[in-house]
């Protein structure tokens, strides 16, 4: 992807660096930590190709940052491991800037009272 010369001249190095594919994937999963997604859905949501997302997910899994079951991927529940990963804070900050930080009370007000029907089998 190219940028215009004015952007090149005026933007800081941090602004131009952007996030790597693994950082974007991890940031997306962190922003949706109550869900699991297929690679193709993650790809469509963060506007990357499925191959890049699949490679990123495999790398993140090797680092213990995501979990994989069947065709679904979710961020790990291991907050210590996430905190140790240097891209996590940067990815979280970017998604908070884009989407706004989460308001847990508002999230709970909008969440359903009953669990999703697919969770009925796990009881």
mmCIF file with all atom_site columns, N, CA, C and O in Angstrom, residues 5-36:
data_model
loop_
_atom_site.group_PDB
_atom_site.id
_atom_site.type_symbol
_atom_site.label_atom_id
_atom_site.label_alt_id
_atom_site.label_comp_id
_atom_site.label_asym_id
_atom_site.label_entity_id
_atom_site.label_seq_id
_atom_site.pdbx_PDB_ins_code
_atom_site.Cartn_x
_atom_site.Cartn_y
_atom_site.Cartn_z
_atom_site.occupancy
_atom_site.B_iso_or_equiv
_atom_site.pdbx_formal_charge
_atom_site.auth_seq_id
_atom_site.auth_comp_id
_atom_site.auth_asym_id
_atom_site.auth_atom_id
_atom_site.pdbx_PDB_model_num
ATOM 1   N N  . UNK A 1 5  ? 2.967   11.745  -0.655 1.00 0.00 ? 5  UNK A N  1
ATOM 2   C CA . UNK A 1 5  ? 4.204   12.362  -0.167 1.00 0.00 ? 5  UNK A CA 1
ATOM 3   C C  . UNK A 1 5  ? 3.944   13.271  1.041  1.00 0.00 ? 5  UNK A C  1
ATOM 4   O O  . UNK A 1 5  ? 4.750   13.293  1.976  1.00 0.00 ? 5  UNK A O  1
ATOM 5   N N  . UNK A 1 6  ? 2.830   14.003  1.071  1.00 0.00 ? 6  UNK A N  1
ATOM 6   C CA . UNK A 1 6  ? 2.534   14.874  2.208  1.00 0.00 ? 6  UNK A CA 1
ATOM 7   C C  . UNK A 1 6  ? 2.379   14.065  3.498  1.00 0.00 ? 6  UNK A C  1
ATOM 8   O O  . UNK A 1 6  ? 2.879   14.463  4.547  1.00 0.00 ? 6  UNK A O  1
ATOM 9   N N  . UNK A 1 7  ? 1.691   12.932  3.399  1.00 0.00 ? 7  UNK A N  1
ATOM 10  C CA . UNK A 1 7  ? 1.543   12.070  4.566  1.00 0.00 ? 7  UNK A CA 1
ATOM 11  C C  . UNK A 1 7  ? 2.910   11.564  5.010  1.00 0.00 ? 7  UNK A C  1
ATOM 12  O O  . UNK A 1 7  ? 3.230   11.555  6.200  1.00 0.00 ? 7  UNK A O  1
ATOM 13  N N  . UNK A 1 8  ? 3.728   11.169  4.055  1.00 0.00 ? 8  UNK A N  1
ATOM 14  C CA . UNK A 1 8  ? 5.076   10.705  4.358  1.00 0.00 ? 8  UNK A CA 1
ATOM 15  C C  . UNK A 1 8  ? 5.870   11.777  5.086  1.00 0.00 ? 8  UNK A C  1
ATOM 16  O O  . UNK A 1 8  ? 6.573   11.501  6.060  1.00 0.00 ? 8  UNK A O  1
ATOM 17  N N  . UNK A 1 9  ? 5.758   13.010  4.629  1.00 0.00 ? 9  UNK A N  1
ATOM 18  C CA . UNK A 1 9  ? 6.509   14.120  5.228  1.00 0.00 ? 9  UNK A CA 1
ATOM 19  C C  . UNK A 1 9  ? 5.969   14.511  6.607  1.00 0.00 ? 9  UNK A C  1
ATOM 20  O O  . UNK A 1 9  ? 6.740   14.783  7.517  1.00 0.00 ? 9  UNK A O  1
ATOM 21  N N  . UNK A 1 10 ? 4.643   14.532  6.767  1.00 0.00 ? 10 UNK A N  1
ATOM 22  C CA . UNK A 1 10 ? 4.027   15.095  7.964  1.00 0.00 ? 10 UNK A CA 1
ATOM 23  C C  . UNK A 1 10 ? 3.770   14.104  9.102  1.00 0.00 ? 10 UNK A C  1
ATOM 24  O O  . UNK A 1 10 ? 3.693   14.508  10.254 1.00 0.00 ? 10 UNK A O  1
ATOM 25  N N  . UNK A 1 11 ? 3.632   12.829  8.797  1.00 0.00 ? 11 UNK A N  1
ATOM 26  C CA . UNK A 1 11 ? 3.290   11.848  9.824  1.00 0.00 ? 11 UNK A CA 1
ATOM 27  C C  . UNK A 1 11 ? 4.523   11.426  10.617 1.00 0.00 ? 11 UNK A C  1
ATOM 28  O O  . UNK A 1 11 ? 5.634   11.390  10.086 1.00 0.00 ? 11 UNK A O  1
ATOM 29  N N  . UNK A 1 12 ? 4.294   11.113  11.877 1.00 0.00 ? 12 UNK A N  1
ATOM 30  C CA . UNK A 1 12 ? 5.393   10.610  12.711 1.00 0.00 ? 12 UNK A CA 1
ATOM 31  C C  . UNK A 1 12 ? 5.688   9.163   12.328 1.00 0.00 ? 12 UNK A C  1
ATOM 32  O O  . UNK A 1 12 ? 4.885   8.497   11.669 1.00 0.00 ? 12 UNK A O  1
ATOM 33  N N  . UNK A 1 13 ? 6.834   8.675   12.778 1.00 0.00 ? 13 UNK A N  1
ATOM 34  C CA . UNK A 1 13 ? 7.175   7.283   12.503 1.00 0.00 ? 13 UNK A CA 1
ATOM 35  C C  . UNK A 1 13 ? 6.169   6.331   13.135 1.00 0.00 ? 13 UNK A C  1
ATOM 36  O O  . UNK A 1 13 ? 5.810   5.314   12.545 1.00 0.00 ? 13 UNK A O  1
ATOM 37  N N  . UNK A 1 14 ? 5.708   6.664   14.344 1.00 0.00 ? 14 UNK A N  1
ATOM 38  C CA . UNK A 1 14 ? 4.710   5.821   15.002 1.00 0.00 ? 14 UNK A CA 1
ATOM 39  C C  . UNK A 1 14 ? 3.419   5.756   14.205 1.00 0.00 ? 14 UNK A C  1
ATOM 40  O O  . UNK A 1 14 ? 2.793   4.703   14.101 1.00 0.00 ? 14 UNK A O  1
ATOM 41  N N  . UNK A 1 15 ? 3.001   6.892   13.654 1.00 0.00 ? 15 UNK A N  1
ATOM 42  C CA . UNK A 1 15 ? 1.770   6.913   12.865 1.00 0.00 ? 15 UNK A CA 1
ATOM 43  C C  . UNK A 1 15 ? 1.916   6.078   11.598 1.00 0.00 ? 15 UNK A C  1
ATOM 44  O O  . UNK A 1 15 ? 0.963   5.447   11.156 1.00 0.00 ? 15 UNK A O  1
ATOM 45  N N  . UNK A 1 16 ? 3.107   6.065   11.022 1.00 0.00 ? 16 UNK A N  1
ATOM 46  C CA . UNK A 1 16 ? 3.329   5.317   9.796  1.00 0.00 ? 16 UNK A CA 1
ATOM 47  C C  . UNK A 1 16 ? 3.566   3.827   10.047 1.00 0.00 ? 16 UNK A C  1
ATOM 48  O O  . UNK A 1 16 ? 3.331   3.008   9.175  1.00 0.00 ? 16 UNK A O  1
ATOM 49  N N  . UNK A 1 17 ? 4.030   3.497   11.237 1.00 0.00 ? 17 UNK A N  1
ATOM 50  C CA . UNK A 1 17 ? 4.370   2.099   11.528 1.00 0.00 ? 17 UNK A CA 1
ATOM 51  C C  . UNK A 1 17 ? 3.151   1.201   11.473 1.00 0.00 ? 17 UNK A C  1
ATOM 52  O O  . UNK A 1 17 ? 3.215   0.084   10.989 1.00 0.00 ? 17 UNK A O  1
ATOM 53  N N  . UNK A 1 18 ? 2.020   1.683   11.967 1.00 0.00 ? 18 UNK A N  1
ATOM 54  C CA . UNK A 1 18 ? 0.819   0.857   11.963 1.00 0.00 ? 18 UNK A CA 1
ATOM 55  C C  . UNK A 1 18 ? 1.016   -0.388  12.800 1.00 0.00 ? 18 UNK A C  1
ATOM 56  O O  . UNK A 1 18 ? 1.984   -0.520  13.544 1.00 0.00 ? 18 UNK A O  1
ATOM 57  N N  . UNK A 1 19 ? 0.131   -1.318  12.664 1.00 0.00 ? 19 UNK A N  1
ATOM 58  C CA . UNK A 1 19 ? 0.205   -2.570  13.409 1.00 0.00 ? 19 UNK A CA 1
ATOM 59  C C  . UNK A 1 19 ? 0.466   -3.731  12.464 1.00 0.00 ? 19 UNK A C  1
ATOM 60  O O  . UNK A 1 19 ? -0.066  -3.759  11.355 1.00 0.00 ? 19 UNK A O  1
ATOM 61  N N  . UNK A 1 20 ? 1.236   -4.684  12.930 1.00 0.00 ? 20 UNK A N  1
ATOM 62  C CA . UNK A 1 20 ? 1.461   -5.901  12.158 1.00 0.00 ? 20 UNK A CA 1
ATOM 63  C C  . UNK A 1 20 ? 0.164   -6.704  12.127 1.00 0.00 ? 20 UNK A C  1
ATOM 64  O O  . UNK A 1 20 ? -0.752  -6.474  12.925 1.00 0.00 ? 20 UNK A O  1
ATOM 65  N N  . UNK A 1 21 ? 0.093   -7.672  11.236 1.00 0.00 ? 21 UNK A N  1
ATOM 66  C CA . UNK A 1 21 ? -1.094  -8.528  11.159 1.00 0.00 ? 21 UNK A CA 1
ATOM 67  C C  . UNK A 1 21 ? -1.364  -9.226  12.492 1.00 0.00 ? 21 UNK A C  1
ATOM 68  O O  . UNK A 1 21 ? -2.506  -9.224  12.963 1.00 0.00 ? 21 UNK A O  1
ATOM 69  N N  . UNK A 1 22 ? -0.339  -9.815  13.151 1.00 0.00 ? 22 UNK A N  1
ATOM 70  C CA . UNK A 1 22 ? -0.629  -10.436 14.455 1.00 0.00 ? 22 UNK A CA 1
ATOM 71  C C  . UNK A 1 22 ? -1.169  -9.440  15.478 1.00 0.00 ? 22 UNK A C  1
ATOM 72  O O  . UNK A 1 22 ? -2.073  -9.772  16.250 1.00 0.00 ? 22 UNK A O  1
ATOM 73  N N  . UNK A 1 23 ? -0.638  -8.226  15.479 1.00 0.00 ? 23 UNK A N  1
ATOM 74  C CA . UNK A 1 23 ? -1.125  -7.225  16.427 1.00 0.00 ? 23 UNK A CA 1
ATOM 75  C C  . UNK A 1 23 ? -2.565  -6.829  16.120 1.00 0.00 ? 23 UNK A C  1
ATOM 76  O O  . UNK A 1 23 ? -3.376  -6.629  17.025 1.00 0.00 ? 23 UNK A O  1
ATOM 77  N N  . UNK A 1 24 ? -2.912  -6.712  14.831 1.00 0.00 ? 24 UNK A N  1
ATOM 78  C CA . UNK A 1 24 ? -4.287  -6.383  14.457 1.00 0.00 ? 24 UNK A CA 1
ATOM 79  C C  . UNK A 1 24 ? -5.241  -7.499  14.863 1.00 0.00 ? 24 UNK A C  1
ATOM 80  O O  . UNK A 1 24 ? -6.323  -7.245  15.395 1.00 0.00 ? 24 UNK A O  1
ATOM 81  N N  . UNK A 1 25 ? -4.834  -8.743  14.615 1.00 0.00 ? 25 UNK A N  1
ATOM 82  C CA . UNK A 1 25 ? -5.672  -9.891  14.972 1.00 0.00 ? 25 UNK A CA 1
ATOM 83  C C  . UNK A 1 25 ? -5.852  -9.953  16.484 1.00 0.00 ? 25 UNK A C  1
ATOM 84  O O  . UNK A 1 25 ? -6.968  -10.100 16.993 1.00 0.00 ? 25 UNK A O  1
ATOM 85  N N  . UNK A 1 26 ? -4.751  -9.800  17.214 1.00 0.00 ? 26 UNK A N  1
ATOM 86  C CA . UNK A 1 26 ? -4.823  -9.852  18.667 1.00 0.00 ? 26 UNK A CA 1
ATOM 87  C C  . UNK A 1 26 ? -5.681  -8.711  19.213 1.00 0.00 ? 26 UNK A C  1
ATOM 88  O O  . UNK A 1 26 ? -6.484  -8.911  20.122 1.00 0.00 ? 26 UNK A O  1
ATOM 89  N N  . UNK A 1 27 ? -5.524  -7.532  18.653 1.00 0.00 ? 27 UNK A N  1
ATOM 90  C CA . UNK A 1 27 ? -6.337  -6.388  19.082 1.00 0.00 ? 27 UNK A CA 1
ATOM 91  C C  . UNK A 1 27 ? -7.823  -6.628  18.842 1.00 0.00 ? 27 UNK A C  1
ATOM 92  O O  . UNK A 1 27 ? -8.657  -6.309  19.687 1.00 0.00 ? 27 UNK A O  1
ATOM 93  N N  . UNK A 1 28 ? -8.141  -7.204  17.685 1.00 0.00 ? 28 UNK A N  1
ATOM 94  C CA . UNK A 1 28 ? -9.541  -7.511  17.388 1.00 0.00 ? 28 UNK A CA 1
ATOM 95  C C  . UNK A 1 28 ? -10.100 -8.516  18.389 1.00 0.00 ? 28 UNK A C  1
ATOM 96  O O  . UNK A 1 28 ? -11.177 -8.335  18.941 1.00 0.00 ? 28 UNK A O  1
ATOM 97  N N  . UNK A 1 29 ? -9.339  -9.596  18.636 1.00 0.00 ? 29 UNK A N  1
ATOM 98  C CA . UNK A 1 29 ? -9.801  -10.617 19.577 1.00 0.00 ? 29 UNK A CA 1
ATOM 99  C C  . UNK A 1 29 ? -9.898  -10.062 20.995 1.00 0.00 ? 29 UNK A C  1
ATOM 100 O O  . UNK A 1 29 ? -10.801 -10.428 21.745 1.00 0.00 ? 29 UNK A O  1
ATOM 101 N N  . UNK A 1 30 ? -8.994  -9.163  21.360 1.00 0.00 ? 30 UNK A N  1
ATOM 102 C CA . UNK A 1 30 ? -9.055  -8.545  22.692 1.00 0.00 ? 30 UNK A CA 1
ATOM 103 C C  . UNK A 1 30 ? -10.296 -7.674  22.825 1.00 0.00 ? 30 UNK A C  1
ATOM 104 O O  . UNK A 1 30 ? -10.931 -7.640  23.879 1.00 0.00 ? 30 UNK A O  1
ATOM 105 N N  . UNK A 1 31 ? -10.649 -6.985  21.744 1.00 0.00 ? 31 UNK A N  1
ATOM 106 C CA . UNK A 1 31 ? -11.836 -6.133  21.775 1.00 0.00 ? 31 UNK A CA 1
ATOM 107 C C  . UNK A 1 31 ? -13.122 -6.958  21.828 1.00 0.00 ? 31 UNK A C  1
ATOM 108 O O  . UNK A 1 31 ? -14.173 -6.440  22.197 1.00 0.00 ? 31 UNK A O  1
ATOM 109 N N  . UNK A 1 32 ? -13.025 -8.219  21.460 1.00 0.00 ? 32 UNK A N  1
ATOM 110 C CA . UNK A 1 32 ? -14.183 -9.126  21.444 1.00 0.00 ? 32 UNK A CA 1
ATOM 111 C C  . UNK A 1 32 ? -13.856 -10.381 22.254 1.00 0.00 ? 32 UNK A C  1
ATOM 112 O O  . UNK A 1 32 ? -14.062 -11.502 21.814 1.00 0.00 ? 32 UNK A O  1
ATOM 113 N N  . UNK A 1 33 ? -13.345 -10.169 23.464 1.00 0.00 ? 33 UNK A N  1
ATOM 114 C CA . UNK A 1 33 ? -12.828 -11.287 24.255 1.00 0.00 ? 33 UNK A CA 1
ATOM 115 C C  . UNK A 1 33 ? -13.897 -12.240 24.777 1.00 0.00 ? 33 UNK A C  1
ATOM 116 O O  . UNK A 1 33 ? -13.586 -13.289 25.328 1.00 0.00 ? 33 UNK A O  1
ATOM 117 N N  . UNK A 1 34 ? -15.149 -11.909 24.561 1.00 0.00 ? 34 UNK A N  1
ATOM 118 C CA . UNK A 1 34 ? -16.235 -12.800 24.983 1.00 0.00 ? 34 UNK A CA 1
ATOM 119 C C  . UNK A 1 34 ? -16.710 -13.706 23.847 1.00 0.00 ? 34 UNK A C  1
ATOM 120 O O  . UNK A 1 34 ? -17.682 -14.436 24.001 1.00 0.00 ? 34 UNK A O  1
ATOM 121 N N  . UNK A 1 35 ? -16.018 -13.686 22.720 1.00 0.00 ? 35 UNK A N  1
ATOM 122 C CA . UNK A 1 35 ? -16.444 -14.424 21.528 1.00 0.00 ? 35 UNK A CA 1
ATOM 123 C C  . UNK A 1 35 ? -15.267 -15.196 20.930 1.00 0.00 ? 35 UNK A C  1
ATOM 124 O O  . UNK A 1 35 ? -14.119 -14.884 21.190 1.00 0.00 ? 35 UNK A O  1
ATOM 125 N N  . UNK A 1 36 ? -15.579 -16.159 20.091 1.00 0.00 ? 36 UNK A N  1
ATOM 126 C CA . UNK A 1 36 ? -14.592 -16.869 19.277 1.00 0.00 ? 36 UNK A CA 1
ATOM 127 C C  . UNK A 1 36 ? -15.000 -16.709 17.815 1.00 0.00 ? 36 UNK A C  1
ATOM 128 O O  . UNK A 1 36 ? -16.196 -16.660 17.506 1.00 0.00 ? 36 UNK A O  1
#
